[in-house]
Each structure stands twice: as structure tokens, then as C-alpha cells.
């Protein structure tokens, strides 16, 4: 039991860190000049509100 709790906390912490880094990179790229240029050039506009939108069960 002494080993399981730190492992669970580590996994939860890494998952939160992943979400924070992914959000920062995505916003950084989208707000950059090159990111805006590519969105205009290729008419890319994603309506994703959450990382859960990548789930395969959310087919539209």
C-alpha cells in the first residue's frame, strides 16, 4: 500500500502536466503569426473545446 499511493499520485501529476503543456503549446502555435497564417491559407478552423474531443467515440 505504501508503494501504490505514490505511483497513483505520480500518474495523476503527469496527466495534469500533460494537459497543461498540451494547452500551452496549442495556444502558443495558434496565436503565433505562422499559426494564424497557416489557418488562413489552408482554412483550418477546429471547433475542439477539450482534449476529450479527440476521443474516437465522439464521431460527428
PDB file of N, CA and C in Angstrom:
ATOM      1  N   UNK A   1       0.821  -1.195   0.000  1.00  0.00           N
ATOM      2  CA  UNK A   1       0.000   0.000   0.000  1.00  0.00           C
ATOM      3  C   UNK A   1       0.863   1.257   0.000  1.00  0.00           C
ATOM      4  N   UNK A   2       2.034   1.187   0.614  1.00  0.00           N
ATOM      5  CA  UNK A   2       2.926   2.345   0.661  1.00  0.00           C
ATOM      6  C   UNK A   2       3.519   2.662  -0.705  1.00  0.00           C
ATOM      7  N   UNK A   3       3.527   1.686  -1.589  1.00  0.00           N
ATOM      8  CA  UNK A   3       4.098   1.877  -2.916  1.00  0.00           C
ATOM      9  C   UNK A   3       3.032   2.351  -3.900  1.00  0.00           C
ATOM     10  N   UNK A   4       1.809   1.926  -3.724  1.00  0.00           N
ATOM     11  CA  UNK A   4       0.739   2.219  -4.684  1.00  0.00           C
ATOM     12  C   UNK A   4       0.348   3.695  -4.663  1.00  0.00           C
ATOM     13  N   UNK A   5       0.256   4.293  -3.490  1.00  0.00           N
ATOM     14  CA  UNK A   5      -0.185   5.695  -3.386  1.00  0.00           C
ATOM     15  C   UNK A   5       0.767   6.647  -4.117  1.00  0.00           C
ATOM     16  N   UNK A   6       2.071   6.556  -3.937  1.00  0.00           N
ATOM     17  CA  UNK A   6       2.956   7.451  -4.712  1.00  0.00           C
ATOM     18  C   UNK A   6       2.873   7.227  -6.222  1.00  0.00           C
ATOM     19  N   UNK A   7       2.650   5.989  -6.639  1.00  0.00           N
ATOM     20  CA  UNK A   7       2.522   5.706  -8.071  1.00  0.00           C
ATOM     21  C   UNK A   7       1.268   6.373  -8.625  1.00  0.00           C
ATOM     22  N   UNK A   8       0.164   6.289  -7.889  1.00  0.00           N
ATOM     23  CA  UNK A   8      -1.084   6.915  -8.329  1.00  0.00           C
ATOM     24  C   UNK A   8      -0.914   8.429  -8.401  1.00  0.00           C
ATOM     25  N   UNK A   9      -0.296   9.022  -7.374  1.00  0.00           N
ATOM     26  CA  UNK A   9      -0.068  10.472  -7.388  1.00  0.00           C
ATOM     27  C   UNK A   9       0.845  10.886  -8.534  1.00  0.00           C
ATOM     28  N   UNK A  10       1.829  10.069  -8.845  1.00  0.00           N
ATOM     29  CA  UNK A  10       2.733  10.369  -9.952  1.00  0.00           C
ATOM     30  C   UNK A  10       1.989  10.326 -11.279  1.00  0.00           C
ATOM     31  N   UNK A  11       1.140   9.333 -11.468  1.00  0.00           N
ATOM     32  CA  UNK A  11       0.380   9.211 -12.712  1.00  0.00           C
ATOM     33  C   UNK A  11      -0.578  10.387 -12.867  1.00  0.00           C
ATOM     34  N   UNK A  12      -1.281  10.744 -11.796  1.00  0.00           N
ATOM     35  CA  UNK A  12      -2.210  11.884 -11.848  1.00  0.00           C
ATOM     36  C   UNK A  12      -1.443  13.172 -12.117  1.00  0.00           C
ATOM     37  N   UNK A  13      -0.308  13.348 -11.466  1.00  0.00           N
ATOM     38  CA  UNK A  13       0.508  14.545 -11.686  1.00  0.00           C
ATOM     39  C   UNK A  13       1.017  14.652 -13.116  1.00  0.00           C
ATOM     40  N   UNK A  14       1.455  13.546 -13.673  1.00  0.00           N
ATOM     41  CA  UNK A  14       1.934  13.552 -15.057  1.00  0.00           C
ATOM     42  C   UNK A  14       0.804  13.838 -16.038  1.00  0.00           C
ATOM     43  N   UNK A  15      -0.394  13.338 -15.740  1.00  0.00           N
ATOM     44  CA  UNK A  15      -1.532  13.605 -16.608  1.00  0.00           C
ATOM     45  C   UNK A  15      -1.885  15.095 -16.576  1.00  0.00           C
ATOM     46  N   UNK A  16      -1.883  15.689 -15.398  1.00  0.00           N
ATOM     47  CA  UNK A  16      -2.156  17.130 -15.293  1.00  0.00           C
ATOM     48  C   UNK A  16      -1.080  17.927 -16.011  1.00  0.00           C
ATOM     49  N   UNK A  17       0.168  17.536 -15.853  1.00  0.00           N
ATOM     50  CA  UNK A  17       1.268  18.205 -16.545  1.00  0.00           C
ATOM     51  C   UNK A  17       1.117  18.088 -18.056  1.00  0.00           C
ATOM     52  N   UNK A  18       0.686  16.928 -18.542  1.00  0.00           N
ATOM     53  CA  UNK A  18       0.453  16.736 -19.973  1.00  0.00           C
ATOM     54  C   UNK A  18      -0.614  17.698 -20.486  1.00  0.00           C
ATOM     55  N   UNK A  19      -1.707  17.824 -19.748  1.00  0.00           N
ATOM     56  CA  UNK A  19      -2.789  18.724 -20.167  1.00  0.00           C
ATOM     57  C   UNK A  19      -2.300  20.167 -20.215  1.00  0.00           C
ATOM     58  N   UNK A  20      -1.544  20.577 -19.205  1.00  0.00           N
ATOM     59  CA  UNK A  20      -1.038  21.955 -19.160  1.00  0.00           C
ATOM     60  C   UNK A  20      -0.092  22.221 -20.321  1.00  0.00           C
ATOM     61  N   UNK A  21       0.837  21.320 -20.583  1.00  0.00           N
ATOM     62  CA  UNK A  21       1.800  21.517 -21.670  1.00  0.00           C
ATOM     63  C   UNK A  21       1.097  21.490 -23.018  1.00  0.00           C
ATOM     64  N   UNK A  22       0.160  20.565 -23.223  1.00  0.00           N
ATOM     65  CA  UNK A  22      -0.549  20.496 -24.496  1.00  0.00           C
ATOM     66  C   UNK A  22      -1.332  21.783 -24.760  1.00  0.00           C
ATOM     67  N   UNK A  23      -2.004  22.276 -23.741  1.00  0.00           N
ATOM     68  CA  UNK A  23      -2.779  23.510 -23.889  1.00  0.00           C
ATOM     69  C   UNK A  23      -1.865  24.693 -24.192  1.00  0.00           C
ATOM     70  N   UNK A  24      -0.745  24.781 -23.506  1.00  0.00           N
ATOM     71  CA  UNK A  24       0.186  25.889 -23.731  1.00  0.00           C
ATOM     72  C   UNK A  24       0.760  25.860 -25.140  1.00  0.00           C
ATOM     73  N   UNK A  25       1.136  24.684 -25.602  1.00  0.00           N
ATOM     74  CA  UNK A  25       1.706  24.572 -26.949  1.00  0.00           C
ATOM     75  C   UNK A  25       0.649  24.888 -28.000  1.00  0.00           C
ATOM     76  N   UNK A  26      -0.555  24.352 -27.822  1.00  0.00           N
ATOM     77  CA  UNK A  26      -1.630  24.587 -28.796  1.00  0.00           C
ATOM     78  C   UNK A  26      -1.964  26.079 -28.883  1.00  0.00           C
ATOM     79  N   UNK A  27      -2.106  26.738 -27.738  1.00  0.00           N
ATOM     80  CA  UNK A  27      -2.419  28.170 -27.745  1.00  0.00           C
ATOM     81  C   UNK A  27      -1.250  28.984 -28.290  1.00  0.00           C
ATOM     82  N   UNK A  28      -0.038  28.545 -27.976  1.00  0.00           N
ATOM     83  CA  UNK A  28       1.138  29.249 -28.478  1.00  0.00           C
ATOM     84  C   UNK A  28       1.247  29.175 -29.991  1.00  0.00           C
ATOM     85  N   UNK A  29       0.985  28.018 -30.549  1.00  0.00           N
ATOM     86  CA  UNK A  29       1.056  27.849 -32.000  1.00  0.00           C
ATOM     87  C   UNK A  29      -0.080  28.604 -32.675  1.00  0.00           C
ATOM     88  N   UNK A  30      -1.281  28.506 -32.129  1.00  0.00           N
ATOM     89  CA  UNK A  30      -2.432  29.153 -32.746  1.00  0.00           C
ATOM     90  C   UNK A  30      -2.355  30.664 -32.674  1.00  0.00           C
ATOM     91  N   UNK A  31      -1.703  31.198 -31.653  1.00  0.00           N
ATOM     92  CA  UNK A  31      -1.627  32.651 -31.542  1.00  0.00           C
ATOM     93  C   UNK A  31      -0.390  33.223 -32.237  1.00  0.00           C
ATOM     94  N   UNK A  32       0.502  32.383 -32.712  1.00  0.00           N
ATOM     95  CA  UNK A  32       1.688  32.874 -33.398  1.00  0.00           C
ATOM     96  C   UNK A  32       1.329  33.366 -34.797  1.00  0.00           C
ATOM     97  N   UNK A  33       2.188  34.138 -35.362  1.00  0.00           N
ATOM     98  CA  UNK A  33       1.965  34.687 -36.701  1.00  0.00           C
ATOM     99  C   UNK A  33       1.915  33.561 -37.734  1.00  0.00           C
ATOM    100  N   UNK A  34       2.813  32.611 -37.613  1.00  0.00           N
ATOM    101  CA  UNK A  34       2.843  31.498 -38.563  1.00  0.00           C
ATOM    102  C   UNK A  34       1.589  30.641 -38.417  1.00  0.00           C
ATOM    103  N   UNK A  35       1.147  30.410 -37.182  1.00  0.00           N
ATOM    104  CA  UNK A  35      -0.062  29.625 -36.966  1.00  0.00           C
ATOM    105  C   UNK A  35      -1.286  30.295 -37.566  1.00  0.00           C
ATOM    106  N   UNK A  36      -1.382  31.611 -37.408  1.00  0.00           N
ATOM    107  CA  UNK A  36      -2.507  32.342 -37.988  1.00  0.00           C
ATOM    108  C   UNK A  36      -2.437  32.326 -39.516  1.00  0.00           C
ATOM    109  N   UNK A  37      -1.224  32.458 -40.050  1.00  0.00           N
ATOM    110  CA  UNK A  37      -1.040  32.417 -41.496  1.00  0.00           C
ATOM    111  C   UNK A  37      -1.485  31.074 -42.071  1.00  0.00           C
ATOM    112  N   UNK A  38      -1.087  29.980 -41.404  1.00  0.00           N
ATOM    113  CA  UNK A  38      -1.458  28.651 -41.892  1.00  0.00           C
ATOM    114  C   UNK A  38      -2.960  28.418 -41.775  1.00  0.00           C
ATOM    115  N   UNK A  39      -3.593  28.929 -40.725  1.00  0.00           N
ATOM    116  CA  UNK A  39      -5.045  28.795 -40.595  1.00  0.00           C
ATOM    117  C   UNK A  39      -5.755  29.512 -41.735  1.00  0.00           C
ATOM    118  N   UNK A  40      -5.272  30.692 -42.093  1.00  0.00           N
ATOM    119  CA  UNK A  40      -5.901  31.448 -43.182  1.00  0.00           C
ATOM    120  C   UNK A  40      -5.630  30.789 -44.527  1.00  0.00           C
ATOM    121  N   UNK A  41      -4.395  30.321 -44.728  1.00  0.00           N
ATOM    122  CA  UNK A  41      -4.025  29.751 -46.014  1.00  0.00           C
ATOM    123  C   UNK A  41      -4.777  28.450 -46.297  1.00  0.00           C
ATOM    124  N   UNK A  42      -4.858  27.583 -45.303  1.00  0.00           N
ATOM    125  CA  UNK A  42      -5.487  26.282 -45.503  1.00  0.00           C
ATOM    126  C   UNK A  42      -6.904  26.223 -44.956  1.00  0.00           C
ATOM    127  N   UNK A  43      -7.416  27.346 -44.515  1.00  0.00           N
ATOM    128  CA  UNK A  43      -8.775  27.466 -43.978  1.00  0.00           C
ATOM    129  C   UNK A  43      -9.046  26.405 -42.921  1.00  0.00           C
ATOM    130  N   UNK A  44      -8.127  26.298 -41.980  1.00  0.00           N
ATOM    131  CA  UNK A  44      -8.249  25.334 -40.896  1.00  0.00           C
ATOM    132  C   UNK A  44      -8.867  26.045 -39.700  1.00  0.00           C
ATOM    133  N   UNK A  45      -9.956  25.506 -39.244  1.00  0.00           N
ATOM    134  CA  UNK A  45     -10.575  26.045 -38.038  1.00  0.00           C
ATOM    135  C   UNK A  45     -11.152  24.873 -37.264  1.00  0.00           C
ATOM    136  N   UNK A  46     -10.562  24.583 -36.120  1.00  0.00           N
ATOM    137  CA  UNK A  46     -11.017  23.467 -35.311  1.00  0.00           C
ATOM    138  C   UNK A  46     -11.969  23.976 -34.249  1.00  0.00           C
ATOM    139  N   UNK A  47     -13.047  23.252 -34.043  1.00  0.00           N
ATOM    140  CA  UNK A  47     -14.030  23.619 -33.047  1.00  0.00           C
ATOM    141  C   UNK A  47     -13.891  22.754 -31.797  1.00  0.00           C
ATOM    142  N   UNK A  48     -12.687  22.300 -31.531  1.00  0.00           N
ATOM    143  CA  UNK A  48     -12.476  21.448 -30.366  1.00  0.00           C
ATOM    144  C   UNK A  48     -12.495  22.310 -29.109  1.00  0.00           C
ATOM    145  N   UNK A  49     -13.269  21.882 -28.148  1.00  0.00           N
ATOM    146  CA  UNK A  49     -13.359  22.591 -26.884  1.00  0.00           C
ATOM    147  C   UNK A  49     -12.487  21.937 -25.822  1.00  0.00           C
ATOM    148  N   UNK A  50     -12.172  20.646 -26.000  1.00  0.00           N
ATOM    149  CA  UNK A  50     -11.472  19.911 -24.973  1.00  0.00           C
ATOM    150  C   UNK A  50     -10.604  18.833 -25.613  1.00  0.00           C
ATOM    151  N   UNK A  51      -9.645  18.349 -24.849  1.00  0.00           N
ATOM    152  CA  UNK A  51      -8.818  17.254 -25.340  1.00  0.00           C
ATOM    153  C   UNK A  51      -9.641  15.986 -25.493  1.00  0.00           C
ATOM    154  N   UNK A  52     -10.808  15.908 -24.852  1.00  0.00           N
ATOM    155  CA  UNK A  52     -11.669  14.738 -24.967  1.00  0.00           C
ATOM    156  C   UNK A  52     -12.341  14.663 -26.343  1.00  0.00           C
ATOM    157  N   UNK A  53     -12.306  15.750 -27.104  1.00  0.00           N
ATOM    158  CA  UNK A  53     -12.882  15.736 -28.447  1.00  0.00           C
ATOM    159  C   UNK A  53     -12.093  14.848 -29.386  1.00  0.00           C
ATOM    160  N   UNK A  54     -10.855  14.483 -29.013  1.00  0.00           N
ATOM    161  CA  UNK A  54     -10.051  13.587 -29.831  1.00  0.00           C
ATOM    162  C   UNK A  54     -10.477  12.130 -29.653  1.00  0.00           C
ATOM    163  N   UNK A  55     -11.360  11.885 -28.724  1.00  0.00           N
ATOM    164  CA  UNK A  55     -11.807  10.523 -28.428  1.00  0.00           C
ATOM    165  C   UNK A  55     -12.519   9.947 -29.651  1.00  0.00           C
ATOM    166  N   UNK A  56     -12.255   8.686 -29.956  1.00  0.00           N
ATOM    167  CA  UNK A  56     -12.823   8.060 -31.137  1.00  0.00           C
ATOM    168  C   UNK A  56     -14.328   7.840 -31.013  1.00  0.00           C
ATOM    169  N   UNK A  57     -14.851   7.876 -29.794  1.00  0.00           N
ATOM    170  CA  UNK A  57     -16.294   7.703 -29.607  1.00  0.00           C
ATOM    171  C   UNK A  57     -17.076   8.955 -29.981  1.00  0.00           C
ATOM    172  N   UNK A  58     -16.411  10.070 -30.154  1.00  0.00           N
ATOM    173  CA  UNK A  58     -17.068  11.334 -30.454  1.00  0.00           C
ATOM    174  C   UNK A  58     -17.116  11.601 -31.942  1.00  0.00           C
ATOM    175  N   UNK A  59     -17.575  10.638 -32.730  1.00  0.00           N
ATOM    176  CA  UNK A  59     -17.710  10.844 -34.163  1.00  0.00           C
ATOM    177  C   UNK A  59     -18.872  11.784 -34.433  1.00  0.00           C
ATOM    178  N   UNK A  60     -18.671  12.699 -35.350  1.00  0.00           N
ATOM    179  CA  UNK A  60     -19.731  13.654 -35.685  1.00  0.00           C
ATOM    180  C   UNK A  60     -20.235  13.414 -37.068  1.00  0.00           C
TER     181      UNK A  60
END
